[in-house]
Amino acid sequence: MRRRGGESREGGGGLLHTLLEAGSLDAAKSKYGHVDLGDDAILGTGGKGAEDKKKQRNLLALDKWSSQELLCLQNERKIIRPDGILIDRTAFVVTGHPVPDGWSSTHFETLQEAVAAADDGQILVVQAGRHSVGSRPLFLDKRLRIEGVKDRNAVPDPSALVPRIPDVQRLKDPDTTQVDLEYVRSEARIFSDYGEPVIVVNASGVQVLGLTISQRINFRMKDHGDLQGLLARTAVDIIGGSSVFRECSFSSDAGVACRVQGGSSPFFSKCEFEFSAHQGLWVGDGSTGRVEDCRFAECRLANLQIESGADPVILRCKIFQSYGCGVRVTDKGKGLLMGNQIYSNKSSNVCVDDEAEPIFRGNAVYEGSADGIMVMSNGLGTFEDNDIRNNDGSGVVIMSGGEPTLSMNTIHRNRAHGIFVTGDGHGFIRRNEIFQNVLAGIYIDAESNPSISHNRVSNGLGTGITVADDGEGRIEDNDIFLNKLCGIEVRTGGNPLVQANRIYEGIGVVMVVLPGVGVKVTNDGRGTFRENQQQIYRNSHAGVVLENGANPIFEGNAIFEGETDGVNCSSYSTGEFVKNKIMKNTLMGVVITRHANPKFVQNEVSGGADFRWRIPAGGSWKGTMWGRRVGRKTLSDGERAGIRIESDGKPLIEKDNRVHDGYEDGILVSWGGAGVIRGNRIYQNKKSGIRIDGGNPLLRKNMIYLGCLHGCLVTGKSSARIERNDFFQNQVCAIRVDGGSAPVLKKNLIHDGKGDGLVVGSTGRGVYELNRIFMNAGAGVKVEKNADPELLENQINNGNGVGLHLQPGAKGRYVGNDIAANYGDQLRIEGNKLGSGDLYFENNRVDWSFQPSFKHPDLAPIIRQQLASHLPEGQQGLPRGAGDSDRRMSASSSSSLLDLIADARPDSKSMTLKHTSSLAKDFEHFSSKKLSQTLPVRKMR
């Protein structure tokens, strides 16, 4: 072929511009003087003279055209405007129909003929129309450029589907003019009808542009089973080299639309992979490559599948409406997928399995008919900065040993869980935004053990995080808030490690049981919740709920500002609470009910508006509570207390708990309650420090002080044991026993009260032995009407009032007590008759030198009269003042007042007391000094 001599492209554009401007073949002939030569002259086949030959032109033999100067030929040989494909004078043309004589050097009927004649680097232009390769694939093993000619004006809307023609109809009418390709994108269509590949590429430098490549089946295939991967049929098979496909469309009725194997590295740009029996694009066998701005749709299996160590780059593609997965990466496949839209697939939008390790970054994965992303069967992979939303299943599913890394993703509005980890799933879930999912934000079960950190899990219609069915996991430093059921739920054997999280503002749902709980552990759930910075607060229900055999460990958490309780334990739950701060909750700080059995160690509880600790009716709470601090409450009912122990409650409350500043009782032990209360500080409560109303606890070695009413109130027929406690600075009395109660008080210190020391009220009974009662502002011991106590070897001294005050009708047995140094009377008996059997005295020692009634002229006659009226006949001589110091009463009669005065002298300055309390072993005798200077009183902390 010759160059066109004397023609310049700059000078008006030459023949091509003339043809384009003329608009028709006849006008071009007239301009060049070829009126009589016919169409063939213009095409380079006519003309006999030298001058005529100079004018004869092959329009495809011109110099290289610009991208807007391509001449296209159609069957009618009419000229249309070019569509932008760049060709040069050496290009071969594939016509798809017989080539006229003289054209054989540049025009070929079939692609096979053109490829066979082409040299390395040849350009092949595929003319508009249908081109069949028959049963022989087009084998490309050299550097070629194959360009399909397109008419842009003939291209319909790319999304407009054209119905497929059934095979039966195609066989009946093989010359049908109906278009049977799914998308009409190109006028150049290449197909095979025998299940063989259309194109096989095994060379670098191959370029295919603007072709529609389809593998069709027009016969019944033999059933060889469901062949996959390298064994499957395929329309385009790239088995080696680096090739380029631009603006092509691939489909296959028999198998894979395009298969990449053999370590090849193709480049796909603006291509379509669609309507295939298997995958749209299959990349495997260690291949790489790059796929940009492509569309994958309507494949029966995965639209895109990467496997066998392949590592392609997939950018800005649309992958949708597959009957299987949108993207599947399997068998140690890799790949980098960025900026893609993966949506509306029937199975999972993305599936990663069998040790595959892809990277998904910046993709939108949404509106799948199942799950958004599934990682299973030991699949790995990294998922970063993806938007995973609106899937009918869960946003992400990790199962069967899958271990992906999810970071900085947005996972929201999925119709199941945000992330579902099951079946021994693992993985790292970090810095994700997980919100507005219908079920749990993150759900872990079936022995799964993921690591979850620095996420924000919020606004879920269910729980924030659920761990169930022996699931585990490390949940660390997350923000879990505004979930409608629970922030974290652990149940049915779940055992996570939860630390340094912020779990707050659970909002609850009307008519839902326990709405808005911060942490709920139930149905044998376990787990460890720890670290000081973990905060559980502002939840619309309890901060922590334990029930149905739950057994977690809470250590170093802050549980506060809940709208109901801080901690609620019930239904045989156990567990351990260590060094937590439970404060400012609206109702109870702790509720323990229905046979719960938790253990509390060194917790600090304060704030709130109701009970601080409650062990309600039906509870059999036998746990240990150590080091709790209970702070100020806003209380309103008479049945509210700092710690409440009800029927069958049997707690062990010990080791420096601080129960203080309550607006009512510090500890309330009601009907049937028991347990051990040991080694605590109970102070500054508005009513009693400890109120025992029908319960039978053991109080030992507590400090009970600064109560606004009683230090301890015992009522309701209680039989409590109160031993070795220190009662001081209580407002009304240190201990009051009433309501038919019969406690045992032994070796207690009762001192420095602002009222009475010990008061045995109406119908009160009990045994009071070896107690030290001193320096109280009122009576040391007051026994009211019908009370019937037994006081044995107590020391009642140095009080500002009466030592022992028996009101009218008082009863009881008083043996071996020391009564001395009280600033009021040592003994005051009002209208009681000695020796009648109801009032029994024996071996009591009284220091009469501190009997003001004997010295004061107004009081002495009254005391003499009271004492004289109760002495036996013949023993009316009584001490009549300080001068009667030599007179003694005999101690032989157990029914007379003489028993009260043995070894007592009115003028004595001191007396020796029997050491009956181990708390006063360093105390030898009383003197004019104040008792507080000699008694070792414990200091307040």
PDB file of C-alpha atoms in Angstrom, residues 33-202:
ATOM      1  CA  GLY A  33     -13.372  12.555 -10.357  1.00  0.00           C
ATOM      2  CA  HIS A  34     -14.298   8.910  -9.883  1.00  0.00           C
ATOM      3  CA  VAL A  35     -17.790   9.150 -11.163  1.00  0.00           C
ATOM      4  CA  ASP A  36     -17.478   6.323 -13.672  1.00  0.00           C
ATOM      5  CA  LEU A  37     -15.292   3.946 -11.720  1.00  0.00           C
ATOM      6  CA  GLY A  38     -17.882   2.702  -9.222  1.00  0.00           C
ATOM      7  CA  ASP A  39     -17.529   1.993  -5.573  1.00  0.00           C
ATOM      8  CA  ASP A  40     -14.525  -0.266  -6.008  1.00  0.00           C
ATOM      9  CA  ALA A  41     -12.352   2.551  -7.292  1.00  0.00           C
ATOM     10  CA  ILE A  42     -12.701   4.409  -4.093  1.00  0.00           C
ATOM     11  CA  LEU A  43     -11.754   1.247  -2.262  1.00  0.00           C
ATOM     12  CA  GLY A  44      -8.548   0.873  -4.329  1.00  0.00           C
ATOM     13  CA  THR A  45      -9.552  -1.848  -6.782  1.00  0.00           C
ATOM     14  CA  GLY A  46     -10.424   0.118  -9.932  1.00  0.00           C
ATOM     15  CA  GLY A  47      -8.669   2.517 -12.385  1.00  0.00           C
ATOM     16  CA  LYS A  48      -6.167   1.637 -15.139  1.00  0.00           C
ATOM     17  CA  GLY A  49      -4.316   4.814 -16.107  1.00  0.00           C
ATOM     18  CA  ALA A  50      -1.358   6.236 -14.225  1.00  0.00           C
ATOM     19  CA  GLU A  51      -3.225   9.400 -13.423  1.00  0.00           C
ATOM     20  CA  ASP A  52      -6.203   7.414 -12.336  1.00  0.00           C
ATOM     21  CA  LYS A  53      -4.024   5.169 -10.206  1.00  0.00           C
ATOM     22  CA  LYS A  54      -2.615   8.244  -8.472  1.00  0.00           C
ATOM     23  CA  LYS A  55      -6.157   9.178  -7.493  1.00  0.00           C
ATOM     24  CA  GLN A  56      -7.134   5.682  -6.468  1.00  0.00           C
ATOM     25  CA  ARG A  57      -7.120   5.426  -2.709  1.00  0.00           C
ATOM     26  CA  ASN A  58      -7.563   2.724  -0.151  1.00  0.00           C
ATOM     27  CA  LEU A  59      -9.225   4.644   2.618  1.00  0.00           C
ATOM     28  CA  LEU A  60      -7.691   2.339   5.272  1.00  0.00           C
ATOM     29  CA  ALA A  61      -4.187   2.860   3.827  1.00  0.00           C
ATOM     30  CA  LEU A  62      -3.900   6.473   4.859  1.00  0.00           C
ATOM     31  CA  ASP A  63      -1.433   7.670   7.493  1.00  0.00           C
ATOM     32  CA  LYS A  64      -2.378   7.365  11.154  1.00  0.00           C
ATOM     33  CA  TRP A  65      -5.605   9.101  11.921  1.00  0.00           C
ATOM     34  CA  SER A  66      -6.412  11.019  15.084  1.00  0.00           C
ATOM     35  CA  SER A  67      -8.874   9.570  17.569  1.00  0.00           C
ATOM     36  CA  GLN A  68     -11.730  11.365  15.784  1.00  0.00           C
ATOM     37  CA  GLU A  69     -10.775  10.280  12.258  1.00  0.00           C
ATOM     38  CA  LEU A  70     -11.510   6.592  11.996  1.00  0.00           C
ATOM     39  CA  LEU A  71     -13.230   5.374   8.833  1.00  0.00           C
ATOM     40  CA  CYS A  72     -15.687   2.545   9.426  1.00  0.00           C
ATOM     41  CA  LEU A  73     -17.089   0.209   6.805  1.00  0.00           C
ATOM     42  CA  GLN A  74     -20.446  -1.539   6.937  1.00  0.00           C
ATOM     43  CA  ASN A  75     -21.934  -4.206   4.728  1.00  0.00           C
ATOM     44  CA  GLU A  76     -23.472  -1.538   2.472  1.00  0.00           C
ATOM     45  CA  ARG A  77     -20.052   0.159   2.273  1.00  0.00           C
ATOM     46  CA  LYS A  78     -21.425   3.463   3.394  1.00  0.00           C
ATOM     47  CA  ILE A  79     -19.251   5.906   5.336  1.00  0.00           C
ATOM     48  CA  ILE A  80     -20.274   6.855   8.896  1.00  0.00           C
ATOM     49  CA  ARG A  81     -18.563   9.041  11.397  1.00  0.00           C
ATOM     50  CA  PRO A  82     -15.719   7.328  13.293  1.00  0.00           C
ATOM     51  CA  ASP A  83     -15.999   6.375  16.972  1.00  0.00           C
ATOM     52  CA  GLY A  84     -12.493   7.155  18.203  1.00  0.00           C
ATOM     53  CA  ILE A  85     -10.387   4.035  17.581  1.00  0.00           C
ATOM     54  CA  LEU A  86      -6.876   4.819  16.391  1.00  0.00           C
ATOM     55  CA  ILE A  87      -5.611   2.696  13.464  1.00  0.00           C
ATOM     56  CA  ASP A  88      -2.781   3.090  11.031  1.00  0.00           C
ATOM     57  CA  ARG A  89      -2.230   2.233   7.380  1.00  0.00           C
ATOM     58  CA  THR A  90      -1.149  -1.322   8.152  1.00  0.00           C
ATOM     59  CA  ALA A  91      -4.382  -2.330   9.903  1.00  0.00           C
ATOM     60  CA  PHE A  92      -6.153  -5.523   8.889  1.00  0.00           C
ATOM     61  CA  VAL A  93      -9.907  -5.510   8.619  1.00  0.00           C
ATOM     62  CA  VAL A  94     -12.056  -8.472   9.634  1.00  0.00           C
ATOM     63  CA  THR A  95     -15.258  -8.149   7.641  1.00  0.00           C
ATOM     64  CA  GLY A  96     -17.204 -11.208   8.711  1.00  0.00           C
ATOM     65  CA  HIS A  97     -18.268 -11.860   5.090  1.00  0.00           C
ATOM     66  CA  PRO A  98     -16.452 -12.912   1.910  1.00  0.00           C
ATOM     67  CA  VAL A  99     -13.784 -10.458   0.812  1.00  0.00           C
ATOM     68  CA  PRO A 100     -13.904  -9.209  -2.832  1.00  0.00           C
ATOM     69  CA  ASP A 101     -10.980  -9.924  -5.128  1.00  0.00           C
ATOM     70  CA  GLY A 102      -8.042  -7.642  -4.567  1.00  0.00           C
ATOM     71  CA  TRP A 103      -8.775  -7.024  -0.886  1.00  0.00           C
ATOM     72  CA  SER A 104      -7.118 -10.115   0.463  1.00  0.00           C
ATOM     73  CA  SER A 105      -3.979  -8.300   1.560  1.00  0.00           C
ATOM     74  CA  THR A 106      -5.793  -6.153   4.136  1.00  0.00           C
ATOM     75  CA  HIS A 107      -9.280  -7.618   4.548  1.00  0.00           C
ATOM     76  CA  PHE A 108     -10.165 -11.023   6.001  1.00  0.00           C
ATOM     77  CA  GLU A 109     -13.419 -12.829   6.498  1.00  0.00           C
ATOM     78  CA  THR A 110     -12.550 -14.416   9.859  1.00  0.00           C
ATOM     79  CA  LEU A 111     -10.465 -13.511  12.834  1.00  0.00           C
ATOM     80  CA  GLN A 112      -8.511 -16.729  12.537  1.00  0.00           C
ATOM     81  CA  GLU A 113      -7.364 -15.733   9.034  1.00  0.00           C
ATOM     82  CA  ALA A 114      -6.420 -12.243  10.118  1.00  0.00           C
ATOM     83  CA  VAL A 115      -4.459 -13.458  13.166  1.00  0.00           C
ATOM     84  CA  ALA A 116      -2.648 -16.074  11.092  1.00  0.00           C
ATOM     85  CA  ALA A 117      -1.581 -13.432   8.539  1.00  0.00           C
ATOM     86  CA  ALA A 118      -0.704 -10.772  11.084  1.00  0.00           C
ATOM     87  CA  ASP A 119       2.817 -10.012  12.151  1.00  0.00           C
ATOM     88  CA  ASP A 120       3.853  -9.106  15.670  1.00  0.00           C
ATOM     89  CA  GLY A 121       2.325  -5.749  16.585  1.00  0.00           C
ATOM     90  CA  GLN A 122      -0.384  -5.872  13.903  1.00  0.00           C
ATOM     91  CA  ILE A 123      -3.657  -3.971  14.333  1.00  0.00           C
ATOM     92  CA  LEU A 124      -6.872  -5.836  13.507  1.00  0.00           C
ATOM     93  CA  VAL A 125     -10.120  -3.936  13.073  1.00  0.00           C
ATOM     94  CA  VAL A 126     -13.211  -6.077  13.547  1.00  0.00           C
ATOM     95  CA  GLN A 127     -15.985  -4.710  11.411  1.00  0.00           C
ATOM     96  CA  ALA A 128     -19.464  -4.293  12.815  1.00  0.00           C
ATOM     97  CA  GLY A 129     -21.532  -7.466  12.861  1.00  0.00           C
ATOM     98  CA  ARG A 130     -21.412 -10.999  14.218  1.00  0.00           C
ATOM     99  CA  HIS A 131     -18.257 -13.029  13.963  1.00  0.00           C
ATOM    100  CA  SER A 132     -18.215 -16.712  14.808  1.00  0.00           C
ATOM    101  CA  VAL A 133     -15.050 -18.592  15.620  1.00  0.00           C
ATOM    102  CA  GLY A 134     -16.838 -21.900  15.143  1.00  0.00           C
ATOM    103  CA  SER A 135     -15.234 -24.785  16.971  1.00  0.00           C
ATOM    104  CA  ARG A 136     -11.733 -23.321  16.771  1.00  0.00           C
ATOM    105  CA  PRO A 137     -10.786 -20.798  19.464  1.00  0.00           C
ATOM    106  CA  LEU A 138      -8.960 -17.685  18.407  1.00  0.00           C
ATOM    107  CA  PHE A 139      -5.476 -18.305  19.731  1.00  0.00           C
ATOM    108  CA  LEU A 140      -3.466 -15.131  20.379  1.00  0.00           C
ATOM    109  CA  ASP A 141       0.196 -15.919  20.950  1.00  0.00           C
ATOM    110  CA  LYS A 142       1.749 -12.714  19.565  1.00  0.00           C
ATOM    111  CA  ARG A 143       1.501  -9.027  20.182  1.00  0.00           C
ATOM    112  CA  LEU A 144      -1.685  -7.885  18.458  1.00  0.00           C
ATOM    113  CA  ARG A 145      -4.238  -5.112  18.751  1.00  0.00           C
ATOM    114  CA  ILE A 146      -7.813  -6.160  18.033  1.00  0.00           C
ATOM    115  CA  GLU A 147     -10.305  -3.329  17.851  1.00  0.00           C
ATOM    116  CA  GLY A 148     -14.037  -3.611  17.507  1.00  0.00           C
ATOM    117  CA  VAL A 149     -15.721  -0.892  15.475  1.00  0.00           C
ATOM    118  CA  LYS A 150     -18.621   0.687  17.303  1.00  0.00           C
ATOM    119  CA  ASP A 151     -21.330   3.085  16.294  1.00  0.00           C
ATOM    120  CA  ARG A 152     -22.057   5.228  19.280  1.00  0.00           C
ATOM    121  CA  ASN A 153     -25.374   6.337  17.873  1.00  0.00           C
ATOM    122  CA  ALA A 154     -26.525   2.698  17.747  1.00  0.00           C
ATOM    123  CA  VAL A 155     -25.681   1.955  21.389  1.00  0.00           C
ATOM    124  CA  PRO A 156     -28.777   1.942  23.606  1.00  0.00           C
ATOM    125  CA  ASP A 157     -28.875   2.549  27.329  1.00  0.00           C
ATOM    126  CA  PRO A 158     -26.193   0.185  28.729  1.00  0.00           C
ATOM    127  CA  SER A 159     -28.522  -0.908  31.510  1.00  0.00           C
ATOM    128  CA  ALA A 160     -31.296  -1.896  29.087  1.00  0.00           C
ATOM    129  CA  LEU A 161     -31.574  -5.668  29.067  1.00  0.00           C
ATOM    130  CA  VAL A 162     -32.355  -7.458  25.803  1.00  0.00           C
ATOM    131  CA  PRO A 163     -34.092 -10.837  26.303  1.00  0.00           C
ATOM    132  CA  ARG A 164     -32.026 -13.899  25.485  1.00  0.00           C
ATOM    133  CA  ILE A 165     -33.194 -15.995  22.541  1.00  0.00           C
ATOM    134  CA  PRO A 166     -33.822 -19.612  23.571  1.00  0.00           C
ATOM    135  CA  ASP A 167     -31.606 -22.221  21.947  1.00  0.00           C
ATOM    136  CA  VAL A 168     -34.615 -23.967  20.408  1.00  0.00           C
ATOM    137  CA  GLN A 169     -35.701 -20.824  18.596  1.00  0.00           C
ATOM    138  CA  ARG A 170     -32.150 -20.121  17.437  1.00  0.00           C
ATOM    139  CA  LEU A 171     -31.869 -23.581  15.880  1.00  0.00           C
ATOM    140  CA  LYS A 172     -35.201 -23.232  14.075  1.00  0.00           C
ATOM    141  CA  ASP A 173     -34.356 -19.823  12.678  1.00  0.00           C
ATOM    142  CA  PRO A 174     -30.588 -19.477  12.505  1.00  0.00           C
ATOM    143  CA  ASP A 175     -30.829 -16.342  10.358  1.00  0.00           C
ATOM    144  CA  THR A 176     -32.822 -14.406  12.908  1.00  0.00           C
ATOM    145  CA  THR A 177     -31.969 -10.740  13.106  1.00  0.00           C
ATOM    146  CA  GLN A 178     -32.900 -10.466  16.781  1.00  0.00           C
ATOM    147  CA  VAL A 179     -30.122  -9.438  19.093  1.00  0.00           C
ATOM    148  CA  ASP A 180     -29.478 -12.191  21.611  1.00  0.00           C
ATOM    149  CA  LEU A 181     -26.676 -10.599  23.613  1.00  0.00           C
ATOM    150  CA  GLU A 182     -27.532  -9.326  27.039  1.00  0.00           C
ATOM    151  CA  TYR A 183     -26.205  -5.816  26.605  1.00  0.00           C
ATOM    152  CA  VAL A 184     -25.815  -4.091  23.258  1.00  0.00           C
ATOM    153  CA  ARG A 185     -22.527  -2.315  23.731  1.00  0.00           C
ATOM    154  CA  SER A 186     -20.664  -2.979  20.483  1.00  0.00           C
ATOM    155  CA  GLU A 187     -21.423  -3.553  16.870  1.00  0.00           C
ATOM    156  CA  ALA A 188     -18.562  -6.084  16.753  1.00  0.00           C
ATOM    157  CA  ARG A 189     -19.589  -9.386  18.335  1.00  0.00           C
ATOM    158  CA  ILE A 190     -17.514 -12.528  18.524  1.00  0.00           C
ATOM    159  CA  PHE A 191     -19.014 -15.813  19.657  1.00  0.00           C
ATOM    160  CA  SER A 192     -18.708 -19.553  19.639  1.00  0.00           C
ATOM    161  CA  ASP A 193     -21.642 -21.940  19.549  1.00  0.00           C
ATOM    162  CA  TYR A 194     -19.908 -25.184  20.490  1.00  0.00           C
ATOM    163  CA  GLY A 195     -18.783 -24.580  24.077  1.00  0.00           C
ATOM    164  CA  GLU A 196     -15.211 -23.864  23.049  1.00  0.00           C
ATOM    165  CA  PRO A 197     -13.349 -20.735  24.123  1.00  0.00           C
ATOM    166  CA  VAL A 198     -13.744 -17.732  21.895  1.00  0.00           C
ATOM    167  CA  ILE A 199     -10.284 -16.325  22.564  1.00  0.00           C
ATOM    168  CA  VAL A 200      -7.223 -17.869  24.174  1.00  0.00           C
ATOM    169  CA  VAL A 201      -4.445 -15.430  25.071  1.00  0.00           C
ATOM    170  CA  ASN A 202      -0.904 -16.624  25.683  1.00  0.00           C
TER     171      ASN A 202
END
